[in-house]
Amino acid sequence: MTARLQRGLGVALWRQIADGIRAGIANGLADETGRLPPEAELAERFGVNRHTVRAAIAALAHEGVLESQQGRGTYVRRRKRLIYPIGERTRFSAGLGDQARDTRSEMIGTANESAAAWVTAALDLATGTGVVRIESLGRADGIPVSRSTSWFEADRFEGIAELFSSTGSMTAALAGLGVADYRRASTSIEARHAEEADTRELQLAPGAIVIVTRAVNCDLSGRPVQCSVTRFAADRVELVVDTMALGGK
Amino acid sequence: MTARLQRGLGVALWRQIADGIRAGIANGLADETGRLPPEAELAERFGVNRHTVRAAIAALAHEGVLESQQGRGTYVRRRKRLIYPIGERTRFSAGLGDQARDTRSEMIGTANESAAAWVTAALDLATGTGVVRIESLGRADGIPVSRSTSWFEADRFEGIAELFSSTGSMTAALAGLGVADYRRASTSIEARHAEEADTRELQLAPGAIVIVTRAVNCDLSGRPVQCSVTRFAADRVELVVDTMALGGK
DNA sequence: GAGGATTTGTGCGTATGTATG
DNA sequence: GCATACATACGCACAAATCCT
C-alpha cells in the first residue's frame, strides 16, 4: 500500500515522499477534516527521518497542496484527483463536469504548417497538405491539468484558431465552421517523464510524470476532423474508459 | 528546444538530463544511424559537466535505451512498444496478438482474503465477503510486460487459482467455471513511478514509469466477475482505446 | 600500417545538496 | 540547530578504443 522509497536514483527522498503524500490524499490518507497524520507517524510510515517528511510537506505547502499550522497539524487544501472520461463523446469541459467549479481551455499558441507524416495519416490528407496547429492549456479551477496540441486541415477550417481563442471551446469553434457534432475515433495512451515544456506549462516538478494521449476526432460521417496530442499531469488526473457505456448494446 | 535545468528541486540534474535525452531521441537527437552527439557536446548543450551527462547516459544504458562503445560513440537501441488494445473484449494474449511470437500469463501467487472496501464495491459484494486474489505476470517473448492482481468472489469461483495456474489463461479458467464469455465494463488509467515490487517483477530500472489500470469484467448478464489492477511497464507498451470500433454503431 | 583526431572510460580533489540522529 | 555520512556536480587530467587520412 505504502509506496516503497529508494535512495540514489536521482530523485530525493523528500520529493518521493511529497509525491506519495499527494497520491495518498486521493486515497484517504487525510481524515474527514482534511488533517494529515502527524509528521512523526508519516516519518515512521515512510521509513524516514522526520526532517525528511518536513521537507516534503514544505514543498507541498509551497505548491499550495498542504497547509501546516503550529500546534494544530497539517491540513489538505485540495483533495481529489480529477477523473477524465475517455469515450466517444470526450470533450474537455464537459468531461470534467462538476468536479471543478471552473473548467476552461485557453489557447497559448497557433501556427500554420505543412503536415507531418503522422498527421497526414491521422487526418487522411495528402502529403504536405497545409494544416493549422493549435496549442492549448486546460485548467480546472485555475490549476493546469492538460496541455494539448491539435491539428486541423487549413483549407477546411480556416479561422479556427481565432474562433477557439475567443470561445475557449473546441466544440464551439468546430460548430462555427459547420461541424455540428464529432466523435472520438481512437485514443492511444502512453506515459513518460515530463519534458521541459511540460514542467513549464503545467507547472510540474522536473521528473514528474505525464500521461500522453493521441486522439483522432471524426465528424458524424466518419471523416477525420482533428488529431491531437494531449499531455496530462499524472498526479492530477486519472483517465477512465467506460467500455460498457460505449459498446454495450 | 534546449531543456532548462534546475538545481535543488529534489530531482538530480543527471535524471533531468536522462529525461531530456529520452525525449530528444523521439525528436531527432540521434542521427540516422542511431548515434547520439558526443558526451562533450551534450554537456555543453545542457550546460553541465561531462560527468553529469555520463551519469544520465549510464542510467539510460541500464534501462536498455542506450548503448555506449568506447571510442565509437553512444547509440540508441530502438525497440518498438507493444500496442495493448483496451475495449470490451480486452484479454492479454489475444490483445497482443501477432506482435510477439509468444505471449503468456503466469501465476506468481494467490491467496484467500476478506475483500477490501473498493473490491466489494467493484464486484458488488457484501462487506467482508471472501475473495480469491491472484497475482500474475504477463510476458511477451519472455520479456515482462505487465503485472496483475485480480480478485474473484471465493464461493462462486472456487478453484480458479488452480485452473488459471494450469492453463495460463484467465479466459480458459473462467470458462471452466461456467463463465462462457465476459466483457470489460470499465477501465481507469493512471501513471506513477515504479515501486519496489514493480522493479523486481517487471525487471525495471529504479525510477521507471508504470501505467496502472483498474478494471472490472462482467459476464454477459452484466454481473461483475473479476476486478483487477494491472501495472504495465510504460516503456514497453502503449494502450489504445478504439472508441469507434466499440461504440460506433 | 603509422599517426593524429575523436570519443568513451577512469581517477582524484572539492563544493554543495540530501538524510540521519 | 549541530554533527556526521552519503549523493550529486564540477573541473582537470589522462588512459583506452576507434576512426580517418
Coordinates of C-alpha atoms (C1' of nucleotides) in Angstrom, one line a residue:
Chain A
M1 CA 0.0 0.0 0.0
T2 CA 2.6 2.5 1.1
A3 CA 5.0 3.2 -1.8
R4 CA 8.4 2.0 -1.1
L5 CA 11.2 4.6 -1.3
Q6 CA 14.6 4.2 -2.9
R7 CA 17.7 6.2 -2.5
G8 CA 20.3 7.1 -5.1
L9 CA 18.1 7.0 -8.2
G10 CA 18.3 10.7 -8.8
V11 CA 15.1 11.7 -7.0
A12 CA 15.4 12.9 -3.5
L13 CA 13.5 11.1 -0.8
W14 CA 11.7 14.2 0.2
R15 CA 10.3 14.6 -3.3
Q16 CA 9.3 10.9 -3.5
I17 CA 7.5 11.4 -0.2
A18 CA 5.8 14.5 -1.5
D19 CA 4.6 12.5 -4.5
G20 CA 3.5 9.7 -2.1
I21 CA 1.5 12.1 0.1
R22 CA -0.1 13.7 -2.9
A23 CA -1.2 10.3 -4.2
G24 CA -2.2 9.2 -0.7
I25 CA -4.5 12.2 -0.3
A26 CA -6.6 10.8 -3.1
N27 CA -6.7 7.5 -1.2
G28 CA -7.9 8.6 2.2
L29 CA -4.6 9.5 3.9
A30 CA -6.1 12.5 5.5
D31 CA -9.1 12.2 7.8
E32 CA -12.6 13.6 7.1
T33 CA -11.5 17.0 8.3
G34 CA -8.6 17.1 5.8
R35 CA -6.0 16.6 8.5
L36 CA -2.9 14.6 7.8
P37 CA -1.3 12.2 10.3
P38 CA 1.4 13.8 12.5
E39 CA 4.8 14.2 11.0
A40 CA 6.3 11.5 13.3
E41 CA 3.7 9.0 12.1
L42 CA 4.3 9.8 8.5
A43 CA 8.1 9.5 9.1
E44 CA 7.6 6.0 10.5
R45 CA 5.2 5.0 7.8
F46 CA 7.6 6.1 5.0
G47 CA 10.6 4.8 7.0
V48 CA 12.5 8.1 7.1
N49 CA 13.6 10.8 9.5
R50 CA 11.1 13.4 10.5
H51 CA 13.3 16.1 8.9
T52 CA 12.7 14.5 5.5
V53 CA 9.0 14.4 5.9
R54 CA 9.1 18.0 6.9
A55 CA 11.0 18.8 3.7
A56 CA 8.3 17.0 1.7
I57 CA 5.5 18.9 3.5
A58 CA 7.3 22.2 3.0
A59 CA 7.4 21.5 -0.8
L60 CA 3.7 20.6 -0.9
A61 CA 2.8 23.7 1.2
H62 CA 4.8 25.8 -1.3
E63 CA 2.7 24.2 -4.1
G64 CA -0.5 25.1 -2.2
V65 CA -1.5 21.5 -1.6
L66 CA -0.9 21.4 2.1
E67 CA -1.0 24.0 4.9
S68 CA 0.8 23.4 8.3
Q69 CA -0.3 25.1 11.5
Q70 CA 2.0 25.0 14.5
G71 CA 0.3 23.1 17.4
R72 CA -2.7 22.0 15.2
G73 CA -1.4 19.8 12.4
T74 CA -1.1 19.8 8.7
Y75 CA -4.2 20.1 6.5
V76 CA -5.1 19.4 2.9
R77 CA -6.2 22.3 0.8
R78 CA -7.1 20.5 -2.4
R79 CA -8.3 16.9 -2.4
K80 CA -9.2 14.6 -5.2
R81 CA -7.6 13.7 -8.5
L82 CA -9.8 14.7 -11.4
I83 CA -11.4 11.9 -13.3
Y84 CA -11.2 12.4 -17.1
P85 CA -13.5 10.2 -19.0
I86 CA -12.5 8.8 -22.4
G87 CA -15.1 7.7 -24.8
E88 CA -16.9 8.6 -28.0
R89 CA -18.0 12.0 -26.7
T90 CA -14.8 13.0 -25.0
R91 CA -14.6 16.8 -24.5
F92 CA -12.5 18.8 -22.1
S93 CA -15.0 20.9 -20.2
A94 CA -18.0 18.6 -20.4
G95 CA -15.9 15.7 -19.2
L96 CA -14.7 17.2 -16.0
G97 CA -18.2 18.4 -15.4
D98 CA -19.0 19.3 -11.8
Q99 CA -15.6 18.1 -10.4
A100 CA -14.4 21.7 -10.6
R101 CA -16.2 24.9 -10.4
D102 CA -14.4 26.3 -13.4
T103 CA -13.0 24.3 -16.3
R104 CA -11.6 26.2 -19.2
S105 CA -9.4 25.7 -22.2
E106 CA -7.0 28.5 -23.2
M107 CA -5.2 28.9 -26.5
I108 CA -1.5 29.5 -25.9
G109 CA -0.3 29.4 -29.5
T110 CA -1.1 28.6 -33.1
A111 CA 0.7 28.3 -36.4
N112 CA 0.2 27.2 -40.0
E113 CA 2.4 24.5 -41.1
S114 CA 2.9 21.7 -43.6
A115 CA 1.5 18.4 -42.1
A116 CA 4.0 15.9 -40.8
A117 CA 3.7 12.3 -41.9
W118 CA 1.8 11.0 -39.0
V119 CA -0.7 14.0 -39.1
T120 CA -1.5 13.3 -42.7
A121 CA -2.0 9.7 -41.9
A122 CA -4.3 10.5 -38.9
L123 CA -6.4 13.1 -40.8
D124 CA -6.3 11.2 -44.1
L125 CA -4.7 14.0 -46.1
A126 CA -2.3 14.1 -49.0
T127 CA 1.4 14.5 -48.1
G128 CA 2.4 18.1 -47.4
T129 CA -1.2 19.5 -47.0
G130 CA -1.4 22.7 -45.1
V131 CA -2.6 22.3 -41.5
V132 CA -3.4 24.6 -38.6
R133 CA -1.7 23.7 -35.3
I134 CA -3.2 24.9 -32.1
E135 CA -1.6 24.7 -28.7
S136 CA -3.9 25.0 -25.7
L137 CA -3.8 24.6 -21.9
G138 CA -6.7 23.1 -19.9
R139 CA -7.3 24.3 -16.4
A140 CA -9.7 23.2 -13.6
D141 CA -10.2 26.0 -11.1
G142 CA -7.1 27.7 -12.3
I143 CA -4.8 24.6 -11.9
P144 CA -3.2 23.4 -15.1
V145 CA -4.4 19.9 -15.9
S146 CA -3.5 19.2 -19.5
R147 CA -1.6 20.6 -22.5
S148 CA -2.9 19.9 -26.0
T149 CA -1.5 20.2 -29.5
S150 CA -4.2 19.8 -32.2
W151 CA -4.1 19.8 -36.0
F152 CA -6.8 20.7 -38.5
E153 CA -6.8 20.8 -42.3
A154 CA -6.1 24.5 -43.0
D155 CA -8.4 24.9 -46.1
R156 CA -11.4 23.3 -44.4
F157 CA -11.1 25.0 -41.1
E158 CA -9.8 28.5 -41.9
G159 CA -10.1 30.8 -38.9
I160 CA -10.5 28.0 -36.3
A161 CA -7.7 29.4 -34.2
E162 CA -9.5 32.8 -33.8
L163 CA -12.8 31.0 -33.1
F164 CA -11.2 28.8 -30.5
S165 CA -9.3 31.6 -28.9
S166 CA -12.4 33.7 -28.5
T167 CA -14.8 31.0 -27.4
G168 CA -12.4 28.9 -25.3
S169 CA -14.2 25.8 -26.6
M170 CA -13.1 23.5 -29.4
T171 CA -16.7 22.2 -29.7
A172 CA -18.0 25.7 -30.2
A173 CA -15.2 26.6 -32.7
L174 CA -16.0 23.5 -34.8
A175 CA -19.7 24.2 -34.6
G176 CA -19.0 27.7 -36.0
L177 CA -17.3 26.0 -39.0
G178 CA -20.1 23.6 -39.9
V179 CA -19.2 20.6 -37.7
A180 CA -22.3 20.2 -35.6
D181 CA -21.0 17.2 -33.7
Y182 CA -18.0 15.0 -33.6
R183 CA -16.8 11.7 -32.1
R184 CA -13.6 10.4 -30.7
A185 CA -12.5 7.6 -33.1
S186 CA -9.4 6.3 -31.3
T187 CA -7.1 7.1 -28.4
S188 CA -3.7 5.8 -27.7
I189 CA -2.2 6.3 -24.2
E190 CA 1.4 6.3 -23.0
A191 CA 3.3 7.7 -20.1
R192 CA 6.7 9.3 -19.8
H193 CA 8.7 11.8 -17.8
A194 CA 7.8 15.4 -18.2
E195 CA 9.8 17.4 -20.7
E196 CA 10.9 21.0 -20.1
A197 CA 7.8 22.4 -21.9
D198 CA 5.5 20.2 -19.7
T199 CA 7.1 21.3 -16.5
R200 CA 6.8 24.9 -17.6
E201 CA 3.2 25.0 -18.9
L202 CA 1.7 22.5 -16.5
Q203 CA 3.7 23.8 -13.5
L204 CA 5.2 20.4 -12.7
A205 CA 8.3 19.5 -10.8
P206 CA 11.1 18.2 -13.0
G207 CA 10.9 14.4 -13.1
A208 CA 7.1 14.4 -12.8
I209 CA 5.1 12.1 -14.9
V210 CA 2.8 13.0 -17.8
I211 CA 0.2 10.8 -19.5
V212 CA 0.2 11.3 -23.2
T213 CA -2.9 10.6 -25.3
R214 CA -3.0 10.7 -29.1
A215 CA -6.5 11.0 -30.4
V216 CA -8.5 11.4 -33.7
N217 CA -11.9 13.0 -33.8
C218 CA -14.2 12.4 -36.7
D219 CA -17.4 14.1 -37.9
L220 CA -20.7 12.1 -38.0
S221 CA -19.9 10.9 -41.5
G222 CA -16.7 9.3 -40.2
R223 CA -14.4 11.9 -41.8
P224 CA -11.4 12.9 -39.7
V225 CA -11.7 16.4 -38.4
Q226 CA -9.0 16.8 -35.7
C227 CA -6.0 15.0 -34.4
S228 CA -4.3 15.9 -31.2
V229 CA -1.7 15.0 -28.6
T230 CA -2.6 15.8 -25.0
R231 CA -0.2 15.6 -22.0
F232 CA -2.0 15.3 -18.6
A233 CA -0.3 15.9 -15.3
A234 CA -0.3 12.3 -14.0
D235 CA -0.7 13.4 -10.4
R236 CA -3.8 15.5 -11.1
V237 CA -5.9 13.3 -13.3
E238 CA -7.0 9.8 -13.9
L239 CA -8.3 8.6 -17.2
V240 CA -11.4 6.4 -17.2
V241 CA -12.6 4.3 -20.2
D242 CA -16.2 3.3 -19.7
T243 CA -16.3 0.4 -22.2
M244 CA -19.8 -0.8 -21.4
A245 CA -21.4 2.6 -21.7
L246 CA -19.9 2.8 -25.1
G247 CA -20.0 -0.6 -26.6
G248 CA -22.7 -2.3 -24.5
K249 CA -25.7 -2.6 -26.8
Chain B
M1 CA 14.5 23.5 -27.5
T2 CA 17.3 23.4 -25.0
A3 CA 15.8 22.0 -21.9
R4 CA 16.0 24.2 -18.8
L5 CA 17.6 22.5 -15.8
Q6 CA 17.1 23.5 -12.2
R7 CA 19.1 22.5 -9.2
G8 CA 17.8 22.0 -5.7
L9 CA 14.3 20.8 -6.6
G10 CA 14.8 17.3 -5.3
V11 CA 15.5 15.9 -8.8
A12 CA 19.1 15.3 -9.7
L13 CA 20.4 17.0 -12.8
W14 CA 21.5 13.7 -14.3
R15 CA 17.9 12.4 -14.1
Q16 CA 16.6 15.6 -15.7
I17 CA 19.1 15.2 -18.5
A18 CA 18.2 11.5 -18.9
D19 CA 14.6 12.5 -19.4
G20 CA 15.8 15.2 -21.8
I21 CA 17.8 12.7 -23.8
R22 CA 14.9 10.2 -23.9
A23 CA 12.6 13.0 -25.1
G24 CA 15.2 14.2 -27.6
I25 CA 15.6 10.7 -29.2
A26 CA 11.9 10.9 -30.3
N27 CA 12.7 14.3 -31.8
G28 CA 15.7 13.6 -33.9
L29 CA 18.6 14.0 -31.4
A30 CA 20.3 10.9 -32.7
D31 CA 21.4 10.8 -36.4
E32 CA 20.1 8.3 -38.9
T33 CA 22.5 5.6 -37.7
G34 CA 21.1 6.0 -34.2
R35 CA 24.2 7.7 -32.9
L36 CA 24.0 10.3 -30.2
P37 CA 26.1 13.5 -30.2
P38 CA 29.4 13.1 -28.2
E39 CA 29.2 13.5 -24.5
A40 CA 31.2 16.8 -24.6
E41 CA 28.6 18.3 -27.0
L42 CA 25.7 17.1 -24.9
A43 CA 27.3 18.5 -21.8
E44 CA 27.7 21.9 -23.5
R45 CA 24.1 21.8 -24.8
F46 CA 22.7 21.0 -21.4
G47 CA 25.1 23.4 -19.7
V48 CA 26.6 20.8 -17.3
N49 CA 29.8 18.8 -16.7
R50 CA 30.5 15.8 -18.9
H51 CA 30.4 13.6 -15.8
T52 CA 26.8 14.6 -15.3
V53 CA 25.9 13.7 -18.8
R54 CA 27.7 10.4 -18.3
A55 CA 25.6 9.7 -15.3
A56 CA 22.4 10.3 -17.3
I57 CA 23.7 8.0 -20.2
A58 CA 24.6 5.3 -17.7
A59 CA 21.1 5.3 -16.3
L60 CA 19.6 5.1 -19.8
A61 CA 22.1 2.3 -20.7
H62 CA 21.0 0.4 -17.6
E63 CA 17.4 0.8 -18.8
G64 CA 18.3 -0.6 -22.1
V65 CA 17.6 2.6 -24.0
L66 CA 21.2 3.4 -24.9
E67 CA 24.4 1.6 -25.5
S68 CA 27.9 3.2 -25.3
Q69 CA 31.0 1.9 -27.0
Q70 CA 34.4 3.2 -26.1
G71 CA 36.0 5.1 -29.0
R72 CA 32.9 4.8 -31.2
G73 CA 30.1 6.7 -29.5
T74 CA 26.7 6.2 -27.9
Y75 CA 23.9 4.5 -29.8
V76 CA 20.1 4.3 -29.4
R77 CA 18.7 0.8 -29.0
R78 CA 15.4 1.1 -30.7
R79 CA 12.7 -1.3 -29.5
K80 CA 9.1 -0.8 -30.6
R81 CA 6.5 -0.6 -27.9
L82 CA 3.8 -3.2 -27.9
I83 CA 0.3 -1.9 -28.5
Y84 CA -2.2 -3.1 -25.9
P85 CA -5.8 -2.6 -27.0
I86 CA -8.4 -1.7 -24.4
G87 CA -12.0 -2.4 -25.2
E88 CA -15.0 -4.6 -24.4
R89 CA -13.0 -7.7 -25.3
T90 CA -9.7 -6.9 -23.7
R91 CA -7.7 -10.1 -23.0
F92 CA -4.0 -10.4 -22.5
S93 CA -2.9 -12.9 -25.1
A94 CA -5.5 -12.2 -27.7
G95 CA -4.8 -8.4 -27.5
L96 CA -1.1 -8.6 -28.2
G97 CA -1.9 -11.0 -31.0
D98 CA 0.9 -11.3 -33.5
Q99 CA 3.1 -8.5 -32.1
A100 CA 5.0 -11.2 -30.3
R101 CA 5.7 -14.8 -31.1
D102 CA 4.9 -15.9 -27.6
T103 CA 2.5 -14.2 -25.2
R104 CA 1.7 -15.9 -21.9
S105 CA 0.4 -15.1 -18.5
E106 CA 2.0 -16.8 -15.5
M107 CA 0.6 -17.1 -12.0
I108 CA 3.1 -15.9 -9.4
G109 CA 0.9 -16.1 -6.3
T110 CA -2.6 -16.5 -4.9
A111 CA -4.4 -16.1 -1.5
N112 CA -7.8 -16.2 0.0
E113 CA -8.7 -13.0 1.9
S114 CA -11.5 -10.8 3.0
A115 CA -12.5 -8.2 0.4
A116 CA -11.3 -4.7 0.9
A117 CA -13.9 -1.9 0.6
W118 CA -13.1 -1.0 -3.0
V119 CA -13.1 -4.6 -4.1
T120 CA -16.6 -5.2 -2.6
A121 CA -17.7 -2.0 -4.4
A122 CA -16.3 -3.1 -7.8
L123 CA -17.6 -6.7 -7.5
D124 CA -20.9 -5.7 -6.0
L125 CA -20.4 -7.9 -2.9
A126 CA -21.3 -7.5 0.8
T127 CA -18.7 -6.1 3.1
G128 CA -16.2 -8.7 4.2
T129 CA -17.1 -11.4 1.6
G130 CA -14.3 -13.9 1.0
V131 CA -12.4 -13.4 -2.2
V132 CA -9.6 -15.1 -4.1
R133 CA -6.6 -12.9 -5.0
I134 CA -4.4 -13.9 -7.9
E135 CA -1.1 -12.3 -8.8
S136 CA 0.1 -12.9 -12.3
L137 CA 2.8 -11.8 -14.7
G138 CA 2.3 -11.2 -18.4
R139 CA 5.2 -11.7 -20.8
A140 CA 5.7 -11.2 -24.5
D141 CA 8.6 -13.3 -25.9
G142 CA 9.8 -13.7 -22.4
I143 CA 10.0 -10.0 -21.6
P144 CA 7.8 -9.0 -18.6
V145 CA 5.2 -6.6 -19.8
S146 CA 2.5 -6.4 -17.1
R147 CA 1.8 -7.4 -13.5
S148 CA -1.8 -8.0 -12.5
T149 CA -3.6 -8.5 -9.3
S150 CA -7.1 -9.9 -9.7
W151 CA -9.9 -10.6 -7.3
F152 CA -12.8 -13.1 -7.6
E153 CA -15.7 -14.0 -5.3
A154 CA -14.4 -17.1 -3.5
D155 CA -17.6 -19.1 -3.2
R156 CA -18.6 -18.6 -6.9
F157 CA -15.1 -19.3 -8.3
E158 CA -13.6 -21.9 -6.1
G159 CA -10.5 -23.4 -7.6
I160 CA -10.0 -20.6 -10.1
A161 CA -6.4 -20.2 -9.0
E162 CA -5.5 -23.8 -9.9
L163 CA -7.3 -23.6 -13.2
F164 CA -5.5 -20.4 -14.1
S165 CA -2.2 -21.7 -13.0
S166 CA -2.6 -24.8 -15.1
T167 CA -4.0 -23.2 -18.3
G168 CA -2.2 -19.9 -18.1
S169 CA -5.3 -18.2 -19.4
M170 CA -7.9 -16.3 -17.4
T171 CA -10.4 -16.8 -20.2
A172 CA -10.0 -20.5 -20.1
A173 CA -10.1 -20.6 -16.2
L174 CA -13.4 -18.7 -16.2
A175 CA -14.8 -20.9 -19.0
G176 CA -14.1 -23.9 -16.8
L177 CA -16.2 -22.3 -14.1
G178 CA -19.2 -21.6 -16.2
V179 CA -18.4 -18.1 -17.5
A180 CA -18.5 -18.7 -21.2
D181 CA -17.7 -15.1 -22.1
Y182 CA -17.1 -11.8 -20.3
R183 CA -16.7 -8.2 -21.1
R184 CA -14.6 -5.3 -19.9
A185 CA -17.0 -2.9 -18.1
S186 CA -14.7 0.0 -17.2
T187 CA -11.0 0.8 -17.1
S188 CA -9.4 3.6 -15.2
I189 CA -5.8 4.6 -16.1
E190 CA -3.1 6.4 -14.1
A191 CA 0.6 6.5 -14.2
R192 CA 3.2 6.6 -11.4
H193 CA 6.8 5.8 -10.6
A194 CA 7.6 2.1 -10.2
E195 CA 7.5 0.7 -6.7
E196 CA 10.0 -1.9 -5.5
A197 CA 7.7 -4.8 -6.4
D198 CA 7.3 -3.4 -9.9
T199 CA 11.0 -3.0 -10.5
R200 CA 11.5 -6.6 -9.2
E201 CA 8.8 -8.4 -11.0
L202 CA 8.8 -6.4 -14.3
Q203 CA 12.6 -6.1 -14.3
L204 CA 12.5 -2.3 -14.4
A205 CA 15.2 0.2 -13.6
P206 CA 14.5 2.2 -10.4
G207 CA 12.7 5.4 -11.3
A208 CA 10.9 3.8 -14.3
I209 CA 7.3 4.6 -15.0
V210 CA 4.3 2.2 -14.7
I211 CA 0.9 2.7 -16.2
V212 CA -1.7 1.4 -13.7
T213 CA -5.1 0.3 -14.9
R214 CA -8.0 -0.7 -12.7
A215 CA -10.7 -2.8 -14.5
V216 CA -13.9 -4.6 -13.9
N217 CA -15.0 -7.5 -16.1
C218 CA -18.7 -8.6 -16.2
D219 CA -20.4 -11.7 -17.5
L220 CA -22.9 -11.4 -20.3
S221 CA -25.7 -10.7 -17.9
G222 CA -23.8 -7.7 -16.6
R223 CA -22.9 -9.2 -13.3
P224 CA -19.3 -8.4 -12.1
V225 CA -17.0 -11.4 -12.3
Q226 CA -13.5 -10.0 -11.8
C227 CA -11.8 -6.8 -10.8
S228 CA -8.1 -6.2 -11.3
V229 CA -5.2 -3.8 -11.0
T230 CA -2.6 -4.1 -13.7
R231 CA 0.8 -2.4 -13.9
F232 CA 2.3 -2.0 -17.3
A233 CA 6.0 -1.2 -18.0
A234 CA 5.4 2.2 -19.6
D235 CA 8.4 2.0 -21.9
R236 CA 7.3 -1.4 -23.3
V237 CA 3.6 -0.8 -24.0
E238 CA 1.1 1.7 -25.3
L239 CA -2.6 1.4 -24.5
V240 CA -5.0 2.0 -27.3
V241 CA -8.7 2.7 -26.9
D242 CA -10.5 2.2 -30.1
T243 CA -13.7 4.1 -29.4
M244 CA -15.3 3.8 -32.8
A245 CA -14.9 0.1 -33.1
L246 CA -16.7 -0.2 -29.8
G247 CA -19.3 2.4 -29.8
G248 CA -19.8 3.3 -33.4
K249 CA -23.0 1.5 -34.4
Chain C
dG1 C1' 50.1 0.3 -41.3
dA2 C1' 51.6 4.7 -38.8
dG3 C1' 50.0 8.6 -36.5
dG4 C1' 46.8 12.0 -35.2
dA5 C1' 42.0 13.2 -34.1
dT6 C1' 37.8 11.8 -31.9
dT7 C1' 35.2 9.7 -28.4
dT8 C1' 34.3 7.0 -24.3
dG9 C1' 36.3 5.3 -19.7
dT10 C1' 38.6 6.4 -15.2
dG11 C1' 40.7 8.8 -11.1
dC12 C1' 41.0 12.5 -7.7
dG13 C1' 40.0 16.7 -5.2
dT14 C1' 36.5 19.9 -3.8
dA15 C1' 32.0 22.2 -3.0
dT16 C1' 27.1 21.7 -2.3
dG17 C1' 22.7 19.1 -1.6
dT18 C1' 20.4 15.4 0.9
dA19 C1' 19.3 12.5 5.0
dT20 C1' 20.1 10.9 9.7
dG21 C1' 20.2 11.2 14.9
Chain D
dG1 C1' 20.4 23.8 15.4
dC2 C1' 24.5 20.9 15.1
dA3 C1' 27.4 17.0 13.7
dT4 C1' 28.0 13.2 10.5
dA5 C1' 27.6 10.3 6.3
dC6 C1' 26.5 9.8 1.6
dA7 C1' 24.9 11.6 -3.0
dT8 C1' 25.4 14.9 -6.5
dA9 C1' 28.0 18.1 -9.5
dC10 C1' 32.2 20.3 -11.0
dG11 C1' 37.0 20.7 -13.0
dC12 C1' 41.1 18.8 -14.6
dA13 C1' 43.9 15.1 -16.3
dC14 C1' 44.9 11.0 -18.6
dA15 C1' 44.1 6.2 -20.4
dA16 C1' 41.8 3.1 -23.9
dA17 C1' 39.4 2.1 -28.0
dT18 C1' 38.1 3.5 -32.6
dC19 C1' 38.2 6.2 -36.8
dC20 C1' 40.3 8.8 -40.6
dT21 C1' 44.0 10.4 -43.5

